mmCIF file of N, CA, C and O in Angstrom:
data_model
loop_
_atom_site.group_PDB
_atom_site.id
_atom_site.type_symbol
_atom_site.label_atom_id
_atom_site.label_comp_id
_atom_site.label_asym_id
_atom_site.label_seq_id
_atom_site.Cartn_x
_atom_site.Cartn_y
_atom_site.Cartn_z
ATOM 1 N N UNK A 1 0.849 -1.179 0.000
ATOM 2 C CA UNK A 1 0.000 0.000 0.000
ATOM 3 C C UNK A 1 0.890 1.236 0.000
ATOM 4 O O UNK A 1 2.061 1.129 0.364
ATOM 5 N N UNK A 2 0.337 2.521 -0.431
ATOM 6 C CA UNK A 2 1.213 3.358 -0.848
ATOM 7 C C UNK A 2 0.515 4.913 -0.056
ATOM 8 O O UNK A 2 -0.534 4.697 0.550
ATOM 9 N N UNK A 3 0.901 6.057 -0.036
ATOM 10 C CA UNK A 3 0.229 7.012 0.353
ATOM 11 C C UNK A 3 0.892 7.898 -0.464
ATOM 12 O O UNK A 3 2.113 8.035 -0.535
ATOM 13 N N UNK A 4 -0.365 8.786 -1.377
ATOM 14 C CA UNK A 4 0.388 9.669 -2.292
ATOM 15 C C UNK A 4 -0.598 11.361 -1.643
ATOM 16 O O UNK A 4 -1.717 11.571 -1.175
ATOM 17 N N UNK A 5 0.594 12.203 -1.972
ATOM 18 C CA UNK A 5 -0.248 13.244 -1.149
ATOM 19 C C UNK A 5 0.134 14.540 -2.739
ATOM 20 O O UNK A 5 1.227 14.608 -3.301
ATOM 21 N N UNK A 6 -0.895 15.238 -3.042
ATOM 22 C CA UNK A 6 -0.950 15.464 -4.417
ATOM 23 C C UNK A 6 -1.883 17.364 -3.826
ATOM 24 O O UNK A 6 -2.757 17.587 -2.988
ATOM 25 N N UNK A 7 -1.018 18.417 -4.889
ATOM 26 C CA UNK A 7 -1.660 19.576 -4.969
ATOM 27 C C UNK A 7 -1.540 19.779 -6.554
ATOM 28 O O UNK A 7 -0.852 19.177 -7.378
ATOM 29 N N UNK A 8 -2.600 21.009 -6.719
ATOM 30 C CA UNK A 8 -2.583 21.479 -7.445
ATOM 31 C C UNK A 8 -3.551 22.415 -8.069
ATOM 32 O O UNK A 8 -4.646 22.262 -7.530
ATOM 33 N N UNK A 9 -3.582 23.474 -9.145
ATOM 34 C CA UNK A 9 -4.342 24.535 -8.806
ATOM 35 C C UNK A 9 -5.648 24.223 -9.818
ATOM 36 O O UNK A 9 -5.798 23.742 -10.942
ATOM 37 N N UNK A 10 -6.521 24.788 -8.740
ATOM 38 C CA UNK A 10 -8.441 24.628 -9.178
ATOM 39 C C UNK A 10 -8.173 25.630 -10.501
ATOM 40 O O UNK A 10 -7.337 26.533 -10.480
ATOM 41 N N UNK A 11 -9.182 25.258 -11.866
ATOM 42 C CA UNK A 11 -9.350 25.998 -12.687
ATOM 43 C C UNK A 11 -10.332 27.028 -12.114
ATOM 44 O O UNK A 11 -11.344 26.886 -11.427
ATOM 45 N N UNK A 12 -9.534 28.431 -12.758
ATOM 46 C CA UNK A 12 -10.745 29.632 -11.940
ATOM 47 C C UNK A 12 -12.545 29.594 -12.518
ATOM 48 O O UNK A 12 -13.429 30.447 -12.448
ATOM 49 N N UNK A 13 -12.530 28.557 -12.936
ATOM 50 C CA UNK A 13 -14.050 28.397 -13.291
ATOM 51 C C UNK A 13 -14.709 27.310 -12.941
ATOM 52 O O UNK A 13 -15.788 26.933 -13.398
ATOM 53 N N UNK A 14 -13.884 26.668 -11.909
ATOM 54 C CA UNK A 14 -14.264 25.586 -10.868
ATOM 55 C C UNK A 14 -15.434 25.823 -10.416
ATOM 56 O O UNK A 14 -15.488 26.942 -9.906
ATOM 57 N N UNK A 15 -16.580 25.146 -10.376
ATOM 58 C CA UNK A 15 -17.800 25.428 -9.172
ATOM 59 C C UNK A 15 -17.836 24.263 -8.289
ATOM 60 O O UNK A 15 -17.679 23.060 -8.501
ATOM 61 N N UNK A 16 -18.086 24.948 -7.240
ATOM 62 C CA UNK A 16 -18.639 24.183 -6.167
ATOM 63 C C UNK A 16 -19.247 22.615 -6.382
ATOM 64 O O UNK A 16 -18.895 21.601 -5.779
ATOM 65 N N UNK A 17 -20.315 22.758 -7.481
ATOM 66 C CA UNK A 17 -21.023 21.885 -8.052
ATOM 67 C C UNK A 17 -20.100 21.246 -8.514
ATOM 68 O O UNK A 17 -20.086 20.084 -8.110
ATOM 69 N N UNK A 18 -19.371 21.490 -9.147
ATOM 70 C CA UNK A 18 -18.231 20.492 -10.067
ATOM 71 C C UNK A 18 -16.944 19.900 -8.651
ATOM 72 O O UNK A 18 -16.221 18.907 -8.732
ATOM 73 N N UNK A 19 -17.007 20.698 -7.699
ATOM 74 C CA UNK A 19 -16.333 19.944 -6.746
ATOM 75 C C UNK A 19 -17.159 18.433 -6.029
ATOM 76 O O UNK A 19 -16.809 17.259 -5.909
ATOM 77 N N UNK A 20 -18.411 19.222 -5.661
ATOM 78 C CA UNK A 20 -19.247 18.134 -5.576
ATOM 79 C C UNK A 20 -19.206 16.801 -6.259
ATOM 80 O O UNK A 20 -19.116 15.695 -5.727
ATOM 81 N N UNK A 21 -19.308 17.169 -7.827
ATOM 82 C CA UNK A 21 -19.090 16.125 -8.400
ATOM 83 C C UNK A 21 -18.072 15.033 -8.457
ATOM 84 O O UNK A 21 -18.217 13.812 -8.393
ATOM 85 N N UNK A 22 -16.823 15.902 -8.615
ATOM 86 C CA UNK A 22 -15.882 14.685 -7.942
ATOM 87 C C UNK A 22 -15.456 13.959 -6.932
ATOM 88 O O UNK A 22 -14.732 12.965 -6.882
ATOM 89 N N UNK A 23 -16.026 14.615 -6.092
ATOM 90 C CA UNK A 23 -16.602 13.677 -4.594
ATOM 91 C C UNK A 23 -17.529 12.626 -4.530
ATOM 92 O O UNK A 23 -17.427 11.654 -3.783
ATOM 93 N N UNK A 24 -18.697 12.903 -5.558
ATOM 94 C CA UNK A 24 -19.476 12.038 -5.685
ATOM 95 C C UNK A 24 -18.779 10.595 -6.751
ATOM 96 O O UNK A 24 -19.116 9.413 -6.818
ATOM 97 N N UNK A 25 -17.878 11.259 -7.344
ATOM 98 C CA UNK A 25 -17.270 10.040 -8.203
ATOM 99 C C UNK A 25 -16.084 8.979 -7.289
ATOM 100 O O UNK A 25 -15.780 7.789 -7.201
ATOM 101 N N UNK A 26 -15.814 9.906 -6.894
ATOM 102 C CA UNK A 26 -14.762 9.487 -5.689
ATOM 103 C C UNK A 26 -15.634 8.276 -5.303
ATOM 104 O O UNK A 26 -15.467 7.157 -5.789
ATOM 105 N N UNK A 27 -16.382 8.521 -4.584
ATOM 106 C CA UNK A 27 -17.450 8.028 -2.979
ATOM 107 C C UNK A 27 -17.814 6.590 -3.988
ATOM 108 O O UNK A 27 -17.953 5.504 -3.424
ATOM 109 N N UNK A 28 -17.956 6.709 -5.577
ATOM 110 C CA UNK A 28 -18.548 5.696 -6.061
ATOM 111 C C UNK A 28 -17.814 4.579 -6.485
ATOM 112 O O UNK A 28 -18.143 3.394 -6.546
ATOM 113 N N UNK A 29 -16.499 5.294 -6.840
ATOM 114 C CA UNK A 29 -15.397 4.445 -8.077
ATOM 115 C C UNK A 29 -13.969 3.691 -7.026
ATOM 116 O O UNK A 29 -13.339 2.667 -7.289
ATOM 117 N N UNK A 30 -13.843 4.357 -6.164
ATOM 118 C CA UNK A 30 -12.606 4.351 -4.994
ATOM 119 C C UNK A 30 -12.667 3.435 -4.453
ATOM 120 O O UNK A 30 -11.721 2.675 -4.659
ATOM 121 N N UNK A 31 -13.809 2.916 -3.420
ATOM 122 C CA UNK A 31 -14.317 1.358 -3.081
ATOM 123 C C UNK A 31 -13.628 0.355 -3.911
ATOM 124 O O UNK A 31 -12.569 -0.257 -3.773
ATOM 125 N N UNK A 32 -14.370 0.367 -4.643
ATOM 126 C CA UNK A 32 -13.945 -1.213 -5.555
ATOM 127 C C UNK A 32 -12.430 -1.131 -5.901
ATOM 128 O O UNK A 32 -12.100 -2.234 -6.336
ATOM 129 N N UNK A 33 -11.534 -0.403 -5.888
ATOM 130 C CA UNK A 33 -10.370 -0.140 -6.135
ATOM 131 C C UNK A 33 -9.577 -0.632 -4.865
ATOM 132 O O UNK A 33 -8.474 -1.176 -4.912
ATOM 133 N N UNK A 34 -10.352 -0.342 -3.637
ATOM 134 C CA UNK A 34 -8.998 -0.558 -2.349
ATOM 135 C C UNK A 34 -8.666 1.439 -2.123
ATOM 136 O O UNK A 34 -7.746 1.873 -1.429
ATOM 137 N N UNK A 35 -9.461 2.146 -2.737
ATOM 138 C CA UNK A 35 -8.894 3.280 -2.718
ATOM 139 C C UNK A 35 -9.364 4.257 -1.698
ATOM 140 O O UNK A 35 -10.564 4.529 -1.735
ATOM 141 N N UNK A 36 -8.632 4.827 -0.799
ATOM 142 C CA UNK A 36 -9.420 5.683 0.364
ATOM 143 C C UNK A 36 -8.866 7.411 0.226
ATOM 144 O O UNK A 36 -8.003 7.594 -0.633
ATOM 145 N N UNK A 37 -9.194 8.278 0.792
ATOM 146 C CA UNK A 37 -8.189 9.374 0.990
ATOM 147 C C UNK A 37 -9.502 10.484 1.149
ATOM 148 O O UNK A 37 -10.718 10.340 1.281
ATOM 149 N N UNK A 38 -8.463 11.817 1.053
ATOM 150 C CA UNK A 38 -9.539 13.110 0.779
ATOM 151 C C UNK A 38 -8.971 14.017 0.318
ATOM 152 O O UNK A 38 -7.806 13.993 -0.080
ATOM 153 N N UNK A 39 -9.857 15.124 0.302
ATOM 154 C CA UNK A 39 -10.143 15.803 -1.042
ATOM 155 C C UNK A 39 -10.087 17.127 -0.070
ATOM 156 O O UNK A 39 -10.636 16.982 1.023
ATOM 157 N N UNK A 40 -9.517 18.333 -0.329
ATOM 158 C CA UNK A 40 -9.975 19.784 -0.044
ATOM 159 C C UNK A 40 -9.545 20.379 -0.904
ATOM 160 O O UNK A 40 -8.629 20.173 -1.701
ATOM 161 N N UNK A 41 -10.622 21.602 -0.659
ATOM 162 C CA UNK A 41 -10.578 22.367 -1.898
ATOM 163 C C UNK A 41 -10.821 23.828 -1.540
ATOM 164 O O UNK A 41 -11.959 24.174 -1.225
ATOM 165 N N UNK A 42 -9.732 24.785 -1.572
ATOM 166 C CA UNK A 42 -10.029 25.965 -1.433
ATOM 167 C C UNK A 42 -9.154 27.070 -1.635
ATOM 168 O O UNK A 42 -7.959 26.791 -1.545
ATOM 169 N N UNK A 43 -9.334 27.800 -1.790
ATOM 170 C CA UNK A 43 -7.962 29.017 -2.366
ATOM 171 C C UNK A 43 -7.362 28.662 -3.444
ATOM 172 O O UNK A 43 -6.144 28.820 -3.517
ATOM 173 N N UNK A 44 -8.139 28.067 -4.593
ATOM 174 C CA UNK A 44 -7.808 28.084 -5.936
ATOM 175 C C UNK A 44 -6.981 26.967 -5.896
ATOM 176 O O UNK A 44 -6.606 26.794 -7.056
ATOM 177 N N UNK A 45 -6.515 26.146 -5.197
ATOM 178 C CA UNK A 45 -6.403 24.905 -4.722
ATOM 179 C C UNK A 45 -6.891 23.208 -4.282
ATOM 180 O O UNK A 45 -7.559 22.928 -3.286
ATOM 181 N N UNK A 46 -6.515 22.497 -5.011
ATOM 182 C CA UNK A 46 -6.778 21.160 -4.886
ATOM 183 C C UNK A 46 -5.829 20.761 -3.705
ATOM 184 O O UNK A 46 -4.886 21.495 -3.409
ATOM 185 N N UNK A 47 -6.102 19.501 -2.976
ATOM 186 C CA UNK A 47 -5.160 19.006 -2.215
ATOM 187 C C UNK A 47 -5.731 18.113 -1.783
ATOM 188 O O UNK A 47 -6.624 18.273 -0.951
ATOM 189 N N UNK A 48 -5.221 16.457 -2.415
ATOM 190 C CA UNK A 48 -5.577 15.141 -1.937
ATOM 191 C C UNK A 48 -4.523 14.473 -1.281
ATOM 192 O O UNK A 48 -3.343 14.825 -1.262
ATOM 193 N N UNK A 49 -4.945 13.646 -0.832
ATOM 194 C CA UNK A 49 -4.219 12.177 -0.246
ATOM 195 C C UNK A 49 -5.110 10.965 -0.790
ATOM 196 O O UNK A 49 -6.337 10.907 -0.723
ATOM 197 N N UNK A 50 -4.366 10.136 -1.270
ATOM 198 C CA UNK A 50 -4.464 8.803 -1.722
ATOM 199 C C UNK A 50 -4.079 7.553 -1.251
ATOM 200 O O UNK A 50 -2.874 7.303 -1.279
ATOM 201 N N UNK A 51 -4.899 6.659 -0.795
ATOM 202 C CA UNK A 51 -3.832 5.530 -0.108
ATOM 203 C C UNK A 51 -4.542 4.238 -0.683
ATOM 204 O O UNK A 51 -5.759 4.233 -0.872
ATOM 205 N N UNK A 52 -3.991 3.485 -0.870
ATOM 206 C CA UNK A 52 -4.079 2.099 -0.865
ATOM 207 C C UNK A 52 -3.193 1.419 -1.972
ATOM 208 O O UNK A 52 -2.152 2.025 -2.229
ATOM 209 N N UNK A 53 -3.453 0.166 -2.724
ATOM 210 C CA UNK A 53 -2.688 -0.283 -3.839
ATOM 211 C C UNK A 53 -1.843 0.160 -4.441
ATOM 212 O O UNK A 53 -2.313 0.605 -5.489
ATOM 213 N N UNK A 54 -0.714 0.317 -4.377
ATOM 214 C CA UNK A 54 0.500 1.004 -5.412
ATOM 215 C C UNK A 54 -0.015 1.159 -6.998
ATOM 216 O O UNK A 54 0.065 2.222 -7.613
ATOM 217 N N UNK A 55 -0.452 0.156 -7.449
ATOM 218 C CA UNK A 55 -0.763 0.463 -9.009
ATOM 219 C C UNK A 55 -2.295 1.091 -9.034
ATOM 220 O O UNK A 55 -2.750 1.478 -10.110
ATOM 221 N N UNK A 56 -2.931 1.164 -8.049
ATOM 222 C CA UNK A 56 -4.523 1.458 -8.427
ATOM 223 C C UNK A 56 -4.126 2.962 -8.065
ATOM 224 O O UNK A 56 -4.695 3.846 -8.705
ATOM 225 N N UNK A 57 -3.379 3.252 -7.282
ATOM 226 C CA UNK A 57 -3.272 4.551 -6.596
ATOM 227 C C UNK A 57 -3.051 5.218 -7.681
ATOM 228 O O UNK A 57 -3.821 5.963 -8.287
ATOM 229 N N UNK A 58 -1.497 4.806 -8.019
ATOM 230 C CA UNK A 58 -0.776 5.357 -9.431
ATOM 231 C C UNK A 58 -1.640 5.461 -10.732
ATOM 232 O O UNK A 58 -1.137 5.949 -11.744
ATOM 233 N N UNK A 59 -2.545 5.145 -10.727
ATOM 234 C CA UNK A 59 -3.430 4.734 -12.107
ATOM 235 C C UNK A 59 -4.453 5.881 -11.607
ATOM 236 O O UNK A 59 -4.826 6.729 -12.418
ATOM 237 N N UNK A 60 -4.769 5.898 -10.671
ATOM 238 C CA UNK A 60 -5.995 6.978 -10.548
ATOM 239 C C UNK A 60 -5.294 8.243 -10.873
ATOM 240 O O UNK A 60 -5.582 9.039 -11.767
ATOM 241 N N UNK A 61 -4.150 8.318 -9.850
ATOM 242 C CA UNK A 61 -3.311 9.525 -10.242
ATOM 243 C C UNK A 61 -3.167 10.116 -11.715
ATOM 244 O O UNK A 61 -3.144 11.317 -11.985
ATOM 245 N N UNK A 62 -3.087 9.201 -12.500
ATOM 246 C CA UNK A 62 -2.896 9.290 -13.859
ATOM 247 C C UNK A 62 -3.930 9.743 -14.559
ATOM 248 O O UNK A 62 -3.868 10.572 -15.468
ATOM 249 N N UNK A 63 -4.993 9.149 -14.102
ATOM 250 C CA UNK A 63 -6.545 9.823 -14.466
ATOM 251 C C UNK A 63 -7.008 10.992 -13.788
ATOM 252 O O UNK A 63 -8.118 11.422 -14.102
ATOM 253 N N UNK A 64 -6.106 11.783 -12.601
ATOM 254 C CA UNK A 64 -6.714 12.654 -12.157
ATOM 255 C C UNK A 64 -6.208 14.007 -12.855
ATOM 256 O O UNK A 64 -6.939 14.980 -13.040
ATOM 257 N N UNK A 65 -4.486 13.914 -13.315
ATOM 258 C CA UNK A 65 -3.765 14.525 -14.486
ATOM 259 C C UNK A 65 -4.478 14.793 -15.080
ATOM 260 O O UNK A 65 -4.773 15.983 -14.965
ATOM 261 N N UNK A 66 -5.408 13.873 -16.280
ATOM 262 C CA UNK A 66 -6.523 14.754 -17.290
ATOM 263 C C UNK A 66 -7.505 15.296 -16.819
ATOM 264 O O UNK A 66 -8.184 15.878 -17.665
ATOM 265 N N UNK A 67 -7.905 15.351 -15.693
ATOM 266 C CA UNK A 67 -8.985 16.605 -15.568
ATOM 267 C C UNK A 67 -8.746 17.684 -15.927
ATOM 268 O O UNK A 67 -7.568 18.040 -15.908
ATOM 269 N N UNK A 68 -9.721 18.553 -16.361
ATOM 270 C CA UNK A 68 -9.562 19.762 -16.709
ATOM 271 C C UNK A 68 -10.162 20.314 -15.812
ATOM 272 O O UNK A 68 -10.654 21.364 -16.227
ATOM 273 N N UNK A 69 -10.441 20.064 -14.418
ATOM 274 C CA UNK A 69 -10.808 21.478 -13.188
ATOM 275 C C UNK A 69 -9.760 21.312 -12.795
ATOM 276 O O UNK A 69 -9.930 21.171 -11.584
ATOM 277 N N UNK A 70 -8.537 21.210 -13.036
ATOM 278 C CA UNK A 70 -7.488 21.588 -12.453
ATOM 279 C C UNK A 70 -6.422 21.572 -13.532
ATOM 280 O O UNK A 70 -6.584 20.936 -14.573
ATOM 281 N N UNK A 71 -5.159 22.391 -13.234
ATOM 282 C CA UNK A 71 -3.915 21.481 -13.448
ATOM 283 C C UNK A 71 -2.589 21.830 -12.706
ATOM 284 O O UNK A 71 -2.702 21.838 -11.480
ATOM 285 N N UNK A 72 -1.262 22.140 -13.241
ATOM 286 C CA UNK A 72 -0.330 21.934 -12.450
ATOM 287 C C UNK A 72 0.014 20.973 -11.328
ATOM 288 O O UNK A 72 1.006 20.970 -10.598
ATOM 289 N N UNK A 73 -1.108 20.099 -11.359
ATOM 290 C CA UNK A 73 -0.547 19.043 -10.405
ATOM 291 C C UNK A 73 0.754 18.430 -10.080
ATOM 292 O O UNK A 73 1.593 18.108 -10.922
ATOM 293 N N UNK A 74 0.884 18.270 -8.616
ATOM 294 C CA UNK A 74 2.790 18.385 -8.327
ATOM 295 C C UNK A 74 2.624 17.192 -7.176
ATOM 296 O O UNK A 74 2.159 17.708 -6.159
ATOM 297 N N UNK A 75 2.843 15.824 -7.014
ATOM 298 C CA UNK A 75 3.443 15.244 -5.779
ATOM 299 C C UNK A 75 4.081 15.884 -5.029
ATOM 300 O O UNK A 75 5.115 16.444 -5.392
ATOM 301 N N UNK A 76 3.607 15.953 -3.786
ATOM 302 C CA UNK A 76 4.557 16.372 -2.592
ATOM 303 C C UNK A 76 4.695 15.511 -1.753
ATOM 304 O O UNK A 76 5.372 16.034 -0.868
ATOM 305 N N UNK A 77 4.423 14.304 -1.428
ATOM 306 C CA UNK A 77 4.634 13.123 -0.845
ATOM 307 C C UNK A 77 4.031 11.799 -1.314
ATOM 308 O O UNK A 77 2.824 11.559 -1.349
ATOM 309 N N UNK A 78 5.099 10.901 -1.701
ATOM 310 C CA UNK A 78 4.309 9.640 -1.865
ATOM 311 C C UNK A 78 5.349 8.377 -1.124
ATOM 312 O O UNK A 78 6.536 8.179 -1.387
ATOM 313 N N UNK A 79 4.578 7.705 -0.240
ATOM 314 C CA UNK A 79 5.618 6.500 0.046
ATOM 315 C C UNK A 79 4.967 5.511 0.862
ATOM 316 O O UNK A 79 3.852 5.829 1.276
ATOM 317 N N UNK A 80 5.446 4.303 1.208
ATOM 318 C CA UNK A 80 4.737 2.698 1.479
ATOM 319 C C UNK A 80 4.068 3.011 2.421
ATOM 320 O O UNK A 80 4.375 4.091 2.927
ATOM 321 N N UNK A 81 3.136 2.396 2.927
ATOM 322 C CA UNK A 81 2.005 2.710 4.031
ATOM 323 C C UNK A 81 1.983 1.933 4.751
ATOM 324 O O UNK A 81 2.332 1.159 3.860
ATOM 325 N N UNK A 82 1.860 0.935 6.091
ATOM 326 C CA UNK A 82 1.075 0.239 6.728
ATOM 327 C C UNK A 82 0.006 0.195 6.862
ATOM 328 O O UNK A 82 -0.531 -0.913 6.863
ATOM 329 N N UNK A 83 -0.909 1.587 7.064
ATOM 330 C CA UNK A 83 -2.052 1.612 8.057
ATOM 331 C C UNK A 83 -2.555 2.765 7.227
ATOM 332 O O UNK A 83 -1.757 3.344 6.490
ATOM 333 N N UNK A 84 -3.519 3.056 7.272
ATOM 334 C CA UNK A 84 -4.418 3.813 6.318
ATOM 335 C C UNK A 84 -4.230 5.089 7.786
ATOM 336 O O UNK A 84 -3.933 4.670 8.905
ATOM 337 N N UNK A 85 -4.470 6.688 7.508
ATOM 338 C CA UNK A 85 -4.943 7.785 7.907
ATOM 339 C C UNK A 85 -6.268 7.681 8.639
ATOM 340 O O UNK A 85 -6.816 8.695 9.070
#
């Protein structure tokens, strides 16, 4: 298991609603993966944590890159886990 901790900046035409939404995708798709973490969002800013499976983690990560409500996304911590947050 892995813990990846991830920023990066909200597009300035981000809504609320569209934050919503990826929470709601989160809450749906993450489960079946082994995938846990969270999400804040504020000051034109993204900022997650990711934990579980090394390749499911890394793979979401990869899918979270193409969003377009954000970009500049930058790792600022990722490394082996024991125990979930």
């Amino acid at each position: 298991m892995i813990r990846l901790l991830y920023i990066s900046n909200a597009s300035p035409a981000v809504s609320e609603e569209q934050v919503q939404d990826i929470l709601t995708s989160a809450r749906r798709n993450n489960p079946a993966h082994g995938i846990t973490g969270i999400l804040i969002h504020g000051g034109g800013l993204f900022m997650q944590v990711l934990e579980g499976p090394e390749q499911k983690v890394l793979r979401q990560y990869v899918k979270i890159l193409d969003d377009r409500r954000h970009d500049d996304a930058r790792i600022l911590h990722i490394s082996p886990a024991n125990s979930r947050i």
